[in-house]
Structures are given as structure tokens and as C-alpha cells.
JSON list of C-alpha atoms in Angstrom, two decimals:
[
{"chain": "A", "resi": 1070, "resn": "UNK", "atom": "CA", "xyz": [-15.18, 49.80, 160.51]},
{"chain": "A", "resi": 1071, "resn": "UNK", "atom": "CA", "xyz": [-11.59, 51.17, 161.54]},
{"chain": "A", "resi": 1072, "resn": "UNK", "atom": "CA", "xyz": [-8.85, 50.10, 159.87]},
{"chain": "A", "resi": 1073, "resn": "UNK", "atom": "CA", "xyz": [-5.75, 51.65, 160.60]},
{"chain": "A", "resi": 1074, "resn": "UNK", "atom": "CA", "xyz": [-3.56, 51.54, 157.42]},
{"chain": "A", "resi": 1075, "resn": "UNK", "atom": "CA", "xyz": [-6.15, 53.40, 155.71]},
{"chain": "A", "resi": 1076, "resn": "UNK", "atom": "CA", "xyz": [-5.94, 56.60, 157.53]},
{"chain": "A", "resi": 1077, "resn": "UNK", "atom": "CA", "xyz": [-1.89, 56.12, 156.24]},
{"chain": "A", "resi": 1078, "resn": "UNK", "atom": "CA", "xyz": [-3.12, 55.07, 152.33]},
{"chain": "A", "resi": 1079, "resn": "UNK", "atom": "CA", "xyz": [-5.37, 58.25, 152.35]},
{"chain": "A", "resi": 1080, "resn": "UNK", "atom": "CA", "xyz": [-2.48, 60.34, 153.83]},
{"chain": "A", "resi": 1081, "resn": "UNK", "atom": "CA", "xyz": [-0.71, 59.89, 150.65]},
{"chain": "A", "resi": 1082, "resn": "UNK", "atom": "CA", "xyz": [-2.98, 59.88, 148.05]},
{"chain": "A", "resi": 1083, "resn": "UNK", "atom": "CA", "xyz": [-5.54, 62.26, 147.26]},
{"chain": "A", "resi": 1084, "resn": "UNK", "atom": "CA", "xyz": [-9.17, 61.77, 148.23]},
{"chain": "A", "resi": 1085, "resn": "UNK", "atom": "CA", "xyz": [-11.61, 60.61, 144.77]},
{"chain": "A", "resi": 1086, "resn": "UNK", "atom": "CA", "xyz": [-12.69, 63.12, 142.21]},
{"chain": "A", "resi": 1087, "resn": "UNK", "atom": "CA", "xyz": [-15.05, 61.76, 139.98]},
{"chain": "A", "resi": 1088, "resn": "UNK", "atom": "CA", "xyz": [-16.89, 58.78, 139.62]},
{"chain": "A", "resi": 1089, "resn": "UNK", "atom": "CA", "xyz": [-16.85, 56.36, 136.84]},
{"chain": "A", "resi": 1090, "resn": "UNK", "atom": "CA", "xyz": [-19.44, 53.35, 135.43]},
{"chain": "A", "resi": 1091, "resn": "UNK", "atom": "CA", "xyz": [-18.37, 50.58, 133.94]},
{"chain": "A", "resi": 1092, "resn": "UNK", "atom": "CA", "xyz": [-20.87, 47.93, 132.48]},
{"chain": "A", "resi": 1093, "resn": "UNK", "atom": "CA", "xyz": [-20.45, 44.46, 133.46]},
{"chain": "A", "resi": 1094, "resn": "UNK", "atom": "CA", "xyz": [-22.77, 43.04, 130.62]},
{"chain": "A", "resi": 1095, "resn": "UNK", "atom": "CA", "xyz": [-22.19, 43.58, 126.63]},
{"chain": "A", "resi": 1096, "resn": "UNK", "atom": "CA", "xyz": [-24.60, 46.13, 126.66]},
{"chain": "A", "resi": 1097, "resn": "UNK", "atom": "CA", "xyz": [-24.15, 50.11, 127.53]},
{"chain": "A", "resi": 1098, "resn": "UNK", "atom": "CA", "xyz": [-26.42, 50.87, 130.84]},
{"chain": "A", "resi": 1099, "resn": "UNK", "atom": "CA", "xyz": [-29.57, 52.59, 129.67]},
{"chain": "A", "resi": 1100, "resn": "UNK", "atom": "CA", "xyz": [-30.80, 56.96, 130.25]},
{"chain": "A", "resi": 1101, "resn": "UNK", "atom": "CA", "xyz": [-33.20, 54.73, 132.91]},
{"chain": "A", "resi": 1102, "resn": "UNK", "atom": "CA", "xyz": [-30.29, 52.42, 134.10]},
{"chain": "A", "resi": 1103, "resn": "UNK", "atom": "CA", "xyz": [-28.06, 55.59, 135.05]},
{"chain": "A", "resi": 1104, "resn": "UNK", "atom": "CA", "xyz": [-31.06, 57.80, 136.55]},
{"chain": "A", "resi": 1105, "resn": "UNK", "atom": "CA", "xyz": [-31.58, 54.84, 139.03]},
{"chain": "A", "resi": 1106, "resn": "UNK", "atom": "CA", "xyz": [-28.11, 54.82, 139.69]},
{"chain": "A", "resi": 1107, "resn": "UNK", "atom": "CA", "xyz": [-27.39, 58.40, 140.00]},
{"chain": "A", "resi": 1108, "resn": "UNK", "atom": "CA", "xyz": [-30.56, 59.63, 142.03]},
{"chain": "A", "resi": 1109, "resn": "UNK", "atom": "CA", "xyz": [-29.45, 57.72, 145.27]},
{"chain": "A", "resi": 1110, "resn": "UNK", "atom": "CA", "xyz": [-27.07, 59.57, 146.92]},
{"chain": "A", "resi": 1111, "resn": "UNK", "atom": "CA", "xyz": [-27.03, 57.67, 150.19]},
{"chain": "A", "resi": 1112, "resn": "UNK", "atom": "CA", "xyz": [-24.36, 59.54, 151.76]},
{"chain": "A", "resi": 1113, "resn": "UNK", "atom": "CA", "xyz": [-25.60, 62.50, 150.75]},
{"chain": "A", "resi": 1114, "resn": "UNK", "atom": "CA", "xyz": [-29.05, 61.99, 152.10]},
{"chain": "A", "resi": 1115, "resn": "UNK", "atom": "CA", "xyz": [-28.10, 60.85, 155.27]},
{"chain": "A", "resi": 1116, "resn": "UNK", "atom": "CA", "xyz": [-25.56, 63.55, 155.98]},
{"chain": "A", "resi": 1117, "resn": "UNK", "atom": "CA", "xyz": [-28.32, 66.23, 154.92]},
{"chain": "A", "resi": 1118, "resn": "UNK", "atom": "CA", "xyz": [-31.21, 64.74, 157.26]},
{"chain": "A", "resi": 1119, "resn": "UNK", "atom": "CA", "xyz": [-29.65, 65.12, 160.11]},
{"chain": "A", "resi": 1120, "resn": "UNK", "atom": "CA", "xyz": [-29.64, 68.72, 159.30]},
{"chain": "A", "resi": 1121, "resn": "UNK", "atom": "CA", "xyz": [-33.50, 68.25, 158.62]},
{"chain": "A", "resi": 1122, "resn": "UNK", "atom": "CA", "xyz": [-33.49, 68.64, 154.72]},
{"chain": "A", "resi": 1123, "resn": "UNK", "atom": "CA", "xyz": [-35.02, 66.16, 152.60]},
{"chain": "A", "resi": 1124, "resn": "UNK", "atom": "CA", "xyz": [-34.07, 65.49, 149.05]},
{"chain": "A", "resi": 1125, "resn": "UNK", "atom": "CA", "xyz": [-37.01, 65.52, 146.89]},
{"chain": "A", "resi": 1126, "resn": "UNK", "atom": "CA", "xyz": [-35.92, 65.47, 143.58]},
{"chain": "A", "resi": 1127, "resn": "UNK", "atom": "CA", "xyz": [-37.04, 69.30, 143.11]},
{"chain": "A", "resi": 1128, "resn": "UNK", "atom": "CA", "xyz": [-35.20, 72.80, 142.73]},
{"chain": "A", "resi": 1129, "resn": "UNK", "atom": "CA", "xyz": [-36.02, 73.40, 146.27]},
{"chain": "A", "resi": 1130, "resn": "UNK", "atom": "CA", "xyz": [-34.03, 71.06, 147.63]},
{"chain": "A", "resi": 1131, "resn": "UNK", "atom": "CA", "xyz": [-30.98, 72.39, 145.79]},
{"chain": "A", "resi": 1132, "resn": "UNK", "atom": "CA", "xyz": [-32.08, 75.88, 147.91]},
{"chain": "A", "resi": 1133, "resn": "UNK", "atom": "CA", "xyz": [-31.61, 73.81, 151.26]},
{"chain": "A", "resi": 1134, "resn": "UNK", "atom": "CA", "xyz": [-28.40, 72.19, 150.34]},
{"chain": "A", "resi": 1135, "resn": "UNK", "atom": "CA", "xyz": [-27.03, 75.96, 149.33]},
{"chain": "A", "resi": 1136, "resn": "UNK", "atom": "CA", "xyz": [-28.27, 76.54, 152.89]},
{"chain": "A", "resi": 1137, "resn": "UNK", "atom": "CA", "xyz": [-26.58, 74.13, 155.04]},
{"chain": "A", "resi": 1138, "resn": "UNK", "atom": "CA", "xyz": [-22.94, 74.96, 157.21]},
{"chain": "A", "resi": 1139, "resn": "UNK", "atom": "CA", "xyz": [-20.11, 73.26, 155.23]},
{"chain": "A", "resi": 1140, "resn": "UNK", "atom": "CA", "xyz": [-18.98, 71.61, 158.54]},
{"chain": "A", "resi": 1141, "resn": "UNK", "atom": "CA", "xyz": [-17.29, 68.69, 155.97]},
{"chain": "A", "resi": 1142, "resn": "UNK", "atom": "CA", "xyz": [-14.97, 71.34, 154.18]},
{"chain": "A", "resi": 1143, "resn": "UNK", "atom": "CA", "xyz": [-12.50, 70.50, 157.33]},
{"chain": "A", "resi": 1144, "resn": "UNK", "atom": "CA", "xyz": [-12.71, 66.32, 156.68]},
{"chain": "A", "resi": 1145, "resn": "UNK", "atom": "CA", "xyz": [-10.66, 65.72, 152.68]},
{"chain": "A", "resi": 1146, "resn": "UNK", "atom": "CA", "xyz": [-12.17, 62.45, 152.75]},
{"chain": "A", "resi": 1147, "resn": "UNK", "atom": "CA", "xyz": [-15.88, 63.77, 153.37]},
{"chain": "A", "resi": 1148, "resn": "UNK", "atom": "CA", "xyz": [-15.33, 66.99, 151.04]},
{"chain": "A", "resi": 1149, "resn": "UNK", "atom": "CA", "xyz": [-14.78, 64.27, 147.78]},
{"chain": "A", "resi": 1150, "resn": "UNK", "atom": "CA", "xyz": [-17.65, 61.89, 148.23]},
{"chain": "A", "resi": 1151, "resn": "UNK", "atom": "CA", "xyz": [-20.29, 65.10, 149.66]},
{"chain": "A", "resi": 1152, "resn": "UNK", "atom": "CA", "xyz": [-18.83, 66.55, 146.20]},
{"chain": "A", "resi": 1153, "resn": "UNK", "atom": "CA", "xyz": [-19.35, 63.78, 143.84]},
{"chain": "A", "resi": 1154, "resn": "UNK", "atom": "CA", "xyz": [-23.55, 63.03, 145.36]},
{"chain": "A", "resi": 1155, "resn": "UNK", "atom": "CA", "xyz": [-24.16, 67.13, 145.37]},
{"chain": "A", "resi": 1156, "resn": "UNK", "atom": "CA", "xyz": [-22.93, 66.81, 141.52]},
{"chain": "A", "resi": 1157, "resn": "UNK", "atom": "CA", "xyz": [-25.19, 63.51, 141.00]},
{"chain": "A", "resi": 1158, "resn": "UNK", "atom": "CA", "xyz": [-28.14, 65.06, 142.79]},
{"chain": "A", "resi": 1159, "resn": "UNK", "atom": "CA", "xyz": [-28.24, 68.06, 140.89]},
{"chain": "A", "resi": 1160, "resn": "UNK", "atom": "CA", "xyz": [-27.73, 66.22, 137.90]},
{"chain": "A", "resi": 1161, "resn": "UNK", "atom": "CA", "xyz": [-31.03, 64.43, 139.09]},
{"chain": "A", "resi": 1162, "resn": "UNK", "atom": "CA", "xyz": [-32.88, 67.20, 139.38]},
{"chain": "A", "resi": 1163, "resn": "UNK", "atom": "CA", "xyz": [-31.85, 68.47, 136.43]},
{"chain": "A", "resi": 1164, "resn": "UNK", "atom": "CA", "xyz": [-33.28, 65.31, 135.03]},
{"chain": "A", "resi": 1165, "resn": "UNK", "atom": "CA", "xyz": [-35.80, 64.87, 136.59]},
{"chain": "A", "resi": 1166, "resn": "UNK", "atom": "CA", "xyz": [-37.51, 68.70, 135.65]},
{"chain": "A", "resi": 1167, "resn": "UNK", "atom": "CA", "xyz": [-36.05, 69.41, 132.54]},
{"chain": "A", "resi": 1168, "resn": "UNK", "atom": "CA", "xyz": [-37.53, 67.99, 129.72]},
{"chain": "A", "resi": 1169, "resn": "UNK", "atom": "CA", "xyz": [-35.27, 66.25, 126.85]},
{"chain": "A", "resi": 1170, "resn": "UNK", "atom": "CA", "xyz": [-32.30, 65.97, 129.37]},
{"chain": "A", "resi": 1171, "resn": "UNK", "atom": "CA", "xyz": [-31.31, 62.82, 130.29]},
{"chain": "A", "resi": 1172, "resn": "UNK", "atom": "CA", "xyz": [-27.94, 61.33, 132.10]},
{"chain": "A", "resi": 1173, "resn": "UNK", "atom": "CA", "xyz": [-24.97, 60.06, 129.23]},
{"chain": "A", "resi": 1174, "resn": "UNK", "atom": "CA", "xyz": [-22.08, 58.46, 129.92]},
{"chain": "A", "resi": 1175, "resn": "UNK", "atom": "CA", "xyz": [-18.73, 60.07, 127.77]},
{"chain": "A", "resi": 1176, "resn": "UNK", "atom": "CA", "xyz": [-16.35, 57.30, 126.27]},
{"chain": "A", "resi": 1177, "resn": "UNK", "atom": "CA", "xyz": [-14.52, 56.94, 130.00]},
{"chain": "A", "resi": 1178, "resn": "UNK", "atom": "CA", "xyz": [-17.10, 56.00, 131.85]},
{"chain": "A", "resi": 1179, "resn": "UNK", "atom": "CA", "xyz": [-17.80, 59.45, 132.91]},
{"chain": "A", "resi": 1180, "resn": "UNK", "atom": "CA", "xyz": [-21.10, 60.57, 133.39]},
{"chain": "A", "resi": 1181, "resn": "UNK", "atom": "CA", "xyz": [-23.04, 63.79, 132.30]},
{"chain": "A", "resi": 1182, "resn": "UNK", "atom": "CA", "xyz": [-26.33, 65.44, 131.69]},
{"chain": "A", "resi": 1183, "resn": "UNK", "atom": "CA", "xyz": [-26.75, 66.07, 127.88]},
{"chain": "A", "resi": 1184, "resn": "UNK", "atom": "CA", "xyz": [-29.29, 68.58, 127.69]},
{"chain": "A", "resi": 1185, "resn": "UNK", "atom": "CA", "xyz": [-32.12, 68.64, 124.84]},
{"chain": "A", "resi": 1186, "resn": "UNK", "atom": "CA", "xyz": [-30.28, 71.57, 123.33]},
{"chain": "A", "resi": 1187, "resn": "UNK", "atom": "CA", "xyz": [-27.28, 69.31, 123.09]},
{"chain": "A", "resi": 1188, "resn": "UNK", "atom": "CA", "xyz": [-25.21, 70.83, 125.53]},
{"chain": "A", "resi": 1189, "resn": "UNK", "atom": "CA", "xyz": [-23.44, 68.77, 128.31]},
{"chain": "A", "resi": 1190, "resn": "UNK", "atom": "CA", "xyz": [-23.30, 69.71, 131.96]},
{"chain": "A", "resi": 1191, "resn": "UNK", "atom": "CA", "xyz": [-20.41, 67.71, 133.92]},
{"chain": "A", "resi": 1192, "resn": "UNK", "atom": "CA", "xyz": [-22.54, 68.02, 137.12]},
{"chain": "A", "resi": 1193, "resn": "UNK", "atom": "CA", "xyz": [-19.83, 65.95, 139.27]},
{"chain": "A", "resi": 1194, "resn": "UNK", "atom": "CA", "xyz": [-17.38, 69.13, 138.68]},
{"chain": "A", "resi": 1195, "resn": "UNK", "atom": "CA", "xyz": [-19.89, 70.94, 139.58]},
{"chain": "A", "resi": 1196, "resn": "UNK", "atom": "CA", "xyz": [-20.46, 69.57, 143.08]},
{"chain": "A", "resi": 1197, "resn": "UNK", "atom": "CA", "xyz": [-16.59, 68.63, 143.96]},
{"chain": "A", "resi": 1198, "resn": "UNK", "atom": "CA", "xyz": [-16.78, 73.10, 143.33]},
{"chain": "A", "resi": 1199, "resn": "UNK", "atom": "CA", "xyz": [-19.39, 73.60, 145.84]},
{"chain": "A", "resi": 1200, "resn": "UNK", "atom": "CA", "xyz": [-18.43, 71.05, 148.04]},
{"chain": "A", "resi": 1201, "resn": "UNK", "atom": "CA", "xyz": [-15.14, 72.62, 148.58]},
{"chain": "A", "resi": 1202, "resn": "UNK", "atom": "CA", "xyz": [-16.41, 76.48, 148.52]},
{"chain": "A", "resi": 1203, "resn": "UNK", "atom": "CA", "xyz": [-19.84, 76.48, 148.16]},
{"chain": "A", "resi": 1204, "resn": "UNK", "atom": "CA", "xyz": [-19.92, 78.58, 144.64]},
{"chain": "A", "resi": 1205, "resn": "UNK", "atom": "CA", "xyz": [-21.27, 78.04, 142.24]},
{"chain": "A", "resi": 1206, "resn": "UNK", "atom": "CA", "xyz": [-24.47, 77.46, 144.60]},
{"chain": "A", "resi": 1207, "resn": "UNK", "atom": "CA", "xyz": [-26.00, 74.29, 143.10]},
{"chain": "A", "resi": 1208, "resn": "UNK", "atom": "CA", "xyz": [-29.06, 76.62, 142.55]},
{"chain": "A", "resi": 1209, "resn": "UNK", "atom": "CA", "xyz": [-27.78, 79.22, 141.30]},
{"chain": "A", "resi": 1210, "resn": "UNK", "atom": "CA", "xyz": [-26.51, 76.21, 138.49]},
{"chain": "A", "resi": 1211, "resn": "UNK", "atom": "CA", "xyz": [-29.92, 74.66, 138.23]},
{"chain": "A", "resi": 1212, "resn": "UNK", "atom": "CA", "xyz": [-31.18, 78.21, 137.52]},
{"chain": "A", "resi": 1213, "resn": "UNK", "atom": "CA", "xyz": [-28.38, 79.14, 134.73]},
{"chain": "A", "resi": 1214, "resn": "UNK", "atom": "CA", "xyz": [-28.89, 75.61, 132.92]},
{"chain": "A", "resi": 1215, "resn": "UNK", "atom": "CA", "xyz": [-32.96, 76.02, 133.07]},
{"chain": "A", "resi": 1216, "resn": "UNK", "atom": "CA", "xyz": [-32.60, 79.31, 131.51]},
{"chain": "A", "resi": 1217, "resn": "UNK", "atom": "CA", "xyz": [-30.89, 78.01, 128.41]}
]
């Protein structure tokens, strides 16, 4: 859908950074809950099967994102969502092959992989940095974390 006064709203404000989830009902969204969520990625997958990857869910996959040409770094708008589903998918993966971590949400709504160790990966950071220029690869992160 085109509507014209948005390409003027984005021109003066800066694209999204981060994502945030807020709970509707009285109770917090469960590790399950926020896995479901997370592990989508819509935009992500589409954007990355047109350049023949699939997202699987596995370590591989991360390899083949590292792969593809960062056509979106020109498009501000593209960059910020393509950063905050590369940070959600590799916090999915992370999740999904790591035993004892599981996806938390910090007092603002922000979420995060908590690791069975303890320690807390902010994997949207993570994929805003790669989005923009590529580094660190999201497997070369997926590799650092699974090593301890």
C-alpha cells in the first residue's frame, strides 16, 4: 500500500531499532509464548527465499544468511526490520540448539536469550550490527556463544 506522507514521516525520524512485547493479559508471556513469537521472521524469510535460502532453525542457515549480498544496506527502512528478524532468528537458533537457553524478556519489554550459564545475549543488537555491516557474521556469533 503507498501512502505518501509516510515516505515524509520516515524522512524525519529514524527507522526502528529494537522491538518490544508487551502483554495484553495479567500474565507475563511464557519461554514457549516468546519462541513462537520470535521464530517467525516473515520478512526475513521471504526476503531470503528469493535468494534460495531456507531458514531451518539450524547453524547452517546462519552460514547462508552470512552469505547473501547486502543489497538492503542502501534502503534505511529495510536495513532496521532485516536487522531486528536476523537478531530474532539467531536468537532462535540459539534456542532452539542450545540446551538450557531459552528467550526472556528484561523489565522493558525487551527481549533476550538468557543462556544456561546465566549470561544474556541481546541478539536484536546483534542483527541491527550485521544488518548494517555484516560483522559480527551471525555465525561467527552462534559459534562464540556455543563455545561458552
Amino acid at each position: 500500500m503507498d501512502l505518501p506522507f509516510l515516505g515524509n514521516w520516515r524522512k524525519r525520524h529514524a527507522p526502528a531499532v529494537g522491538v518490544t512485547v508487551i502483554s495484553a493479559g495479567d500474565g507475563s508471556p511464557t519461554a514457549a509464548d516468546l519462541a513462537d513469537l520470535f521464530s517467525t521472521c516473515e520478512q526475513l524469510r521471504a526476503l531470503v527465499a528469493e535468494a534460495g535460502v531456507r531458514l531451518d532453525g539450524s547453524p547452517a542457515s546462519l552460514e547462508a544468511l552470512d552469505q547473501l549480498l547486502p543489497r538492503w544496506r542502501d534502503d534505511a527502512e529495510t536495513v532496521s526490520w532485516l536487522g531486528i528478524d536476523a537478531g530474532l532468528y539467531l536468537g532462535t537458533v540459539i534456542v532452539r540448539t542450545m540446551p538450557g537457553a531459552a528467550w526472556e524478556l528484561w523489565p522493558n519489554g525487551h527481549p533476550v536469550v538468557r543462556l544456561a550459564s546465566g549470561r544474556e545475549i541481546v541478539v536484536v543488537e546483534a542483527g541491527h550490527a550485521w544488518a548494517e555491516e555484516g560483522v559480527p557474521e551471525l555465525s561467527q556469533l552462534y559459534a562464540e556463544v556455543a563455545e561458552g
